[in-house]
Amino acid sequence: MAVYTEVPYDELAAFLRAYDIGDVLSFKGIAEGVENSNYLLDATRGRFILTLYEKRVNRDDLPFFLGLLEHLSANGLTCPQPVAARDGQALRELCGRPAALVTFLEGVSVRRPTARHCAALGTALARLHEAGRGFPLRRPNALSVGGWRPMAEAARGRSHAVAPELDEAIAAELDFLEPAFAALDLPQGVIHADLFPNNVFFLGDELSGLIDFYFACDDAFAYDVAICLNAWCFEADQSFNVTKGQALLSAYHAARPFLPQEIAALPTLARGAAIRFLLTRLVDWLDTPPGALVKKLDPLEYLKKLRFHQSAADASAFGWRP
């Protein structure tokens, strides 16, 4: 989440007249994240998130995202729900951008996940993968292996401002990953693809729901697991916490058993997940406009994680115990 587009009050008021949510009590921007412009909206009939979809989101993908939220909720997953206006439409336009109102999900994200949090996340991720079955729309993962080389080229020649020889490190990793990913044959379906701790809410120690599905797509289930290993199981010094990894993997396996080929692929998938977030963070670091209300994320965090994955001989490095 972030704010790139400021919404004047008169335009907000005109937009909200199409909804039955009552009077506006408060309206403020949310700075976390990097993709869309997001606002927290309190009204007399509830609390909502207003999202304006920015340049990286393809307008044609929005029916997938909004429809997926409805499908997952109908299949038992707790996630935000699109709010339809009086005309029945959930997708509208505001300030020249596609926009939607979704319900607010109660809970807080954890900044320092424990093994217990990682176990709850593993269970929820498996349930998401199961709940997504039968969703009729499809969306390829534009930020998987086919999209990494173009991002690397977009940053090439500028990445030295972030770290010396970063271009060379990225190119060498892509030379390994492209044929390695092409050789994988893994179970696929709807994945979240961005399930960081700030996208998972807890009430106490209980997981209360998942948010921010705007990277959701069709890809390998185990790749989603690898993204979560990267996002949840490293400590502040970028050392991998095997106890957290074991908790996440064991809980996921209990809810949706891994196939042997998924476990064998985890080191490669973890490297792919690390390069994906290294590259998107790098491009955002170089291209985010001055003055945008957005927290820039350090791409080098994922270079350090990548180095760990490169040393992993098999899934036991992540805590997997058959």
Tab-separated table of N, CA, C and O in Angstrom, residues 76-80 105-110 113-128 192 195-211 213 228 232 247-248 251-252:
chain	number	residue	atom	x	y	z
A	76	GLY	N	-14.391	-19.966	2.271
A	76	GLY	CA	-13.965	-20.057	3.651
A	76	GLY	C	-12.734	-19.290	4.055
A	76	GLY	O	-12.299	-19.383	5.209
A	77	LEU	N	-12.124	-18.516	3.151
A	77	LEU	CA	-10.936	-17.744	3.505
A	77	LEU	C	-11.354	-16.343	3.930
A	77	LEU	O	-12.161	-15.702	3.253
A	78	THR	N	-10.797	-15.843	5.022
A	78	THR	CA	-11.111	-14.494	5.488
A	78	THR	C	-10.222	-13.490	4.771
A	78	THR	O	-9.000	-13.497	4.936
A	79	CYS	N	-10.844	-12.636	3.968
A	79	CYS	CA	-10.122	-11.621	3.202
A	79	CYS	C	-11.088	-10.472	2.924
A	79	CYS	O	-12.302	-10.619	3.085
A	80	PRO	N	-10.593	-9.295	2.520
A	80	PRO	CA	-11.494	-8.168	2.226
A	80	PRO	C	-12.453	-8.505	1.099
A	80	PRO	O	-12.145	-9.305	0.213
A	105	LEU	N	-10.527	-5.181	7.173
A	105	LEU	CA	-10.320	-6.416	7.916
A	105	LEU	C	-9.711	-6.094	9.272
A	105	LEU	O	-8.694	-5.395	9.355
A	106	GLU	N	-10.323	-6.590	10.338
A	106	GLU	CA	-9.816	-6.341	11.686
A	106	GLU	C	-8.559	-7.162	11.951
A	106	GLU	O	-8.429	-8.304	11.493
A	107	GLY	N	-7.645	-6.576	12.707
A	107	GLY	CA	-6.421	-7.264	13.089
A	107	GLY	C	-5.214	-6.381	12.889
A	107	GLY	O	-5.313	-5.258	12.368
A	108	VAL	N	-4.074	-6.865	13.305
A	108	VAL	CA	-2.817	-6.135	13.136
A	108	VAL	C	-1.773	-7.074	12.543
A	108	VAL	O	-1.810	-8.289	12.760
A	109	SER	N	-0.851	-6.517	11.795
A	109	SER	CA	0.257	-7.314	11.269
A	109	SER	C	1.373	-7.355	12.303
A	109	SER	O	1.501	-6.467	13.143
A	110	VAL	N	2.177	-8.402	12.248
A	110	VAL	CA	3.277	-8.553	13.215
A	110	VAL	C	4.582	-8.136	12.549
A	110	VAL	O	4.849	-8.505	11.412
A	113	PRO	N	7.701	-11.787	13.383
A	113	PRO	CA	6.964	-13.044	13.487
A	113	PRO	C	7.708	-14.076	14.326
A	113	PRO	O	8.936	-14.191	14.260
A	114	THR	N	6.948	-14.820	15.114
A	114	THR	CA	7.484	-15.948	15.865
A	114	THR	C	7.219	-17.233	15.076
A	114	THR	O	6.527	-17.228	14.055
A	115	ALA	N	7.744	-18.340	15.582
A	115	ALA	CA	7.472	-19.627	14.942
A	115	ALA	C	5.978	-19.924	14.951
A	115	ALA	O	5.447	-20.516	14.004
A	116	ARG	N	5.268	-19.495	16.003
A	116	ARG	CA	3.830	-19.712	16.061
A	116	ARG	C	3.121	-18.928	14.954
A	116	ARG	O	2.197	-19.440	14.314
A	117	HIS	N	3.552	-17.698	14.738
A	117	HIS	CA	2.981	-16.924	13.630
A	117	HIS	C	3.262	-17.609	12.293
A	117	HIS	O	2.402	-17.646	11.408
A	118	CYS	N	4.477	-18.132	12.128
A	118	CYS	CA	4.842	-18.784	10.870
A	118	CYS	C	4.010	-20.040	10.631
A	118	CYS	O	3.637	-20.345	9.494
A	119	ALA	N	3.709	-20.766	11.709
A	119	ALA	CA	2.854	-21.942	11.569
A	119	ALA	C	1.448	-21.538	11.139
A	119	ALA	O	0.852	-22.158	10.240
A	120	ALA	N	0.906	-20.483	11.750
A	120	ALA	CA	-0.431	-20.007	11.365
A	120	ALA	C	-0.442	-19.560	9.917
A	120	ALA	O	-1.411	-19.804	9.178
A	121	LEU	N	0.643	-18.920	9.500
A	121	LEU	CA	0.756	-18.483	8.107
A	121	LEU	C	0.803	-19.680	7.160
A	121	LEU	O	0.151	-19.684	6.107
A	122	GLY	N	1.544	-20.722	7.531
A	122	GLY	CA	1.618	-21.908	6.693
A	122	GLY	C	0.254	-22.549	6.484
A	122	GLY	O	-0.112	-22.928	5.362
A	123	THR	N	-0.517	-22.631	7.547
A	123	THR	CA	-1.867	-23.195	7.443
A	123	THR	C	-2.744	-22.330	6.553
A	123	THR	O	-3.467	-22.835	5.680
A	124	ALA	N	-2.699	-21.018	6.767
A	124	ALA	CA	-3.533	-20.108	5.979
A	124	ALA	C	-3.153	-20.133	4.502
A	124	ALA	O	-4.023	-20.063	3.625
A	125	LEU	N	-1.861	-20.244	4.212
A	125	LEU	CA	-1.423	-20.283	2.815
A	125	LEU	C	-1.940	-21.540	2.123
A	125	LEU	O	-2.415	-21.491	0.978
A	126	ALA	N	-1.865	-22.673	2.806
A	126	ALA	CA	-2.399	-23.905	2.225
A	126	ALA	C	-3.903	-23.789	2.000
A	126	ALA	O	-4.423	-24.241	0.961
A	127	ARG	N	-4.608	-23.186	2.941
A	127	ARG	CA	-6.059	-23.015	2.785
A	127	ARG	C	-6.371	-22.081	1.615
A	127	ARG	O	-7.352	-22.294	0.896
A	128	LEU	N	-5.553	-21.051	1.435
A	128	LEU	CA	-5.738	-20.166	0.285
A	128	LEU	C	-5.609	-20.954	-1.013
A	128	LEU	O	-6.428	-20.815	-1.925
A	192	HIS	N	-1.035	-16.177	-3.866
A	192	HIS	CA	-1.071	-14.776	-3.431
A	192	HIS	C	0.086	-14.004	-4.034
A	192	HIS	O	-0.078	-12.875	-4.513
A	195	LEU	N	2.713	-12.494	0.027
A	195	LEU	CA	2.166	-12.664	1.372
A	195	LEU	C	3.215	-12.365	2.441
A	195	LEU	O	3.661	-13.235	3.189
A	196	PHE	N	3.591	-11.096	2.511
A	196	PHE	CA	4.509	-10.600	3.524
A	196	PHE	C	3.766	-10.416	4.843
A	196	PHE	O	2.526	-10.373	4.864
A	197	PRO	N	4.482	-10.279	5.957
A	197	PRO	CA	3.795	-10.093	7.238
A	197	PRO	C	2.812	-8.924	7.267
A	197	PRO	O	1.794	-9.002	7.967
A	198	ASN	N	3.074	-7.849	6.511
A	198	ASN	CA	2.137	-6.728	6.530
A	198	ASN	C	0.839	-7.032	5.788
A	198	ASN	O	-0.106	-6.236	5.843
A	199	ASN	N	0.767	-8.176	5.116
A	199	ASN	CA	-0.452	-8.580	4.422
A	199	ASN	C	-1.210	-9.688	5.153
A	199	ASN	O	-2.133	-10.280	4.590
A	200	VAL	N	-0.799	-9.962	6.381
A	200	VAL	CA	-1.437	-10.984	7.211
A	200	VAL	C	-1.795	-10.356	8.547
A	200	VAL	O	-0.935	-9.763	9.201
A	201	PHE	N	-3.044	-10.486	8.949
A	201	PHE	CA	-3.515	-9.864	10.186
A	201	PHE	C	-3.744	-10.916	11.265
A	201	PHE	O	-4.203	-12.041	10.986
A	202	PHE	N	-3.432	-10.510	12.498
A	202	PHE	CA	-3.643	-11.345	13.666
A	202	PHE	C	-4.475	-10.590	14.693
A	202	PHE	O	-4.381	-9.362	14.815
A	203	LEU	N	-5.265	-11.319	15.431
A	203	LEU	CA	-5.917	-10.834	16.646
A	203	LEU	C	-5.354	-11.682	17.778
A	203	LEU	O	-5.662	-12.866	17.889
A	204	GLY	N	-4.486	-11.075	18.591
A	204	GLY	CA	-3.723	-11.870	19.538
A	204	GLY	C	-2.771	-12.762	18.768
A	204	GLY	O	-2.074	-12.314	17.858
A	205	ASP	N	-2.780	-14.044	19.086
A	205	ASP	CA	-1.929	-14.999	18.369
A	205	ASP	C	-2.678	-15.714	17.256
A	205	ASP	O	-2.120	-16.597	16.592
A	206	GLU	N	-3.950	-15.356	17.059
A	206	GLU	CA	-4.754	-16.033	16.049
A	206	GLU	C	-4.771	-15.243	14.748
A	206	GLU	O	-5.020	-14.035	14.743
A	207	LEU	N	-4.519	-15.924	13.649
A	207	LEU	CA	-4.548	-15.273	12.338
A	207	LEU	C	-5.992	-14.906	11.999
A	207	LEU	O	-6.886	-15.750	12.042
A	208	SER	N	-6.215	-13.626	11.665
A	208	SER	CA	-7.587	-13.152	11.433
A	208	SER	C	-7.909	-12.916	9.962
A	208	SER	O	-9.077	-12.723	9.619
A	209	GLY	N	-6.913	-12.924	9.078
A	209	GLY	CA	-7.222	-12.773	7.664
A	209	GLY	C	-6.030	-12.344	6.835
A	209	GLY	O	-4.966	-11.975	7.360
A	210	LEU	N	-6.211	-12.382	5.527
A	210	LEU	CA	-5.189	-12.036	4.540
A	210	LEU	C	-5.682	-10.877	3.689
A	210	LEU	O	-6.868	-10.793	3.367
A	211	ILE	N	-4.763	-9.988	3.303
A	211	ILE	CA	-5.138	-8.818	2.513
A	211	ILE	C	-4.210	-8.664	1.316
A	211	ILE	O	-3.263	-9.419	1.134
A	213	PHE	N	-4.338	-8.625	-2.382
A	213	PHE	CA	-4.230	-9.703	-3.364
A	213	PHE	C	-3.878	-9.187	-4.763
A	213	PHE	O	-4.128	-9.885	-5.748
A	228	CYS	N	7.084	-16.948	0.979
A	228	CYS	CA	6.848	-16.791	2.416
A	228	CYS	C	8.074	-17.161	3.245
A	228	CYS	O	8.338	-16.536	4.283
A	232	TRP	N	9.156	-14.354	5.864
A	232	TRP	CA	8.792	-14.608	7.260
A	232	TRP	C	9.901	-15.215	8.108
A	232	TRP	O	9.845	-15.116	9.340
A	247	ALA	N	8.357	-24.568	11.160
A	247	ALA	CA	6.968	-24.334	11.562
A	247	ALA	C	6.093	-24.028	10.356
A	247	ALA	O	4.981	-24.554	10.223
A	248	LEU	N	6.585	-23.181	9.463
A	248	LEU	CA	5.814	-22.815	8.279
A	248	LEU	C	5.599	-24.032	7.373
A	248	LEU	O	4.463	-24.321	6.958
A	251	ALA	N	3.295	-26.840	8.998
A	251	ALA	CA	1.886	-26.460	9.054
A	251	ALA	C	1.262	-26.480	7.666
A	251	ALA	O	0.117	-26.924	7.496
A	252	TYR	N	1.983	-25.998	6.682
A	252	TYR	CA	1.469	-26.042	5.308
A	252	TYR	C	1.252	-27.495	4.885
A	252	TYR	O	0.197	-27.850	4.337
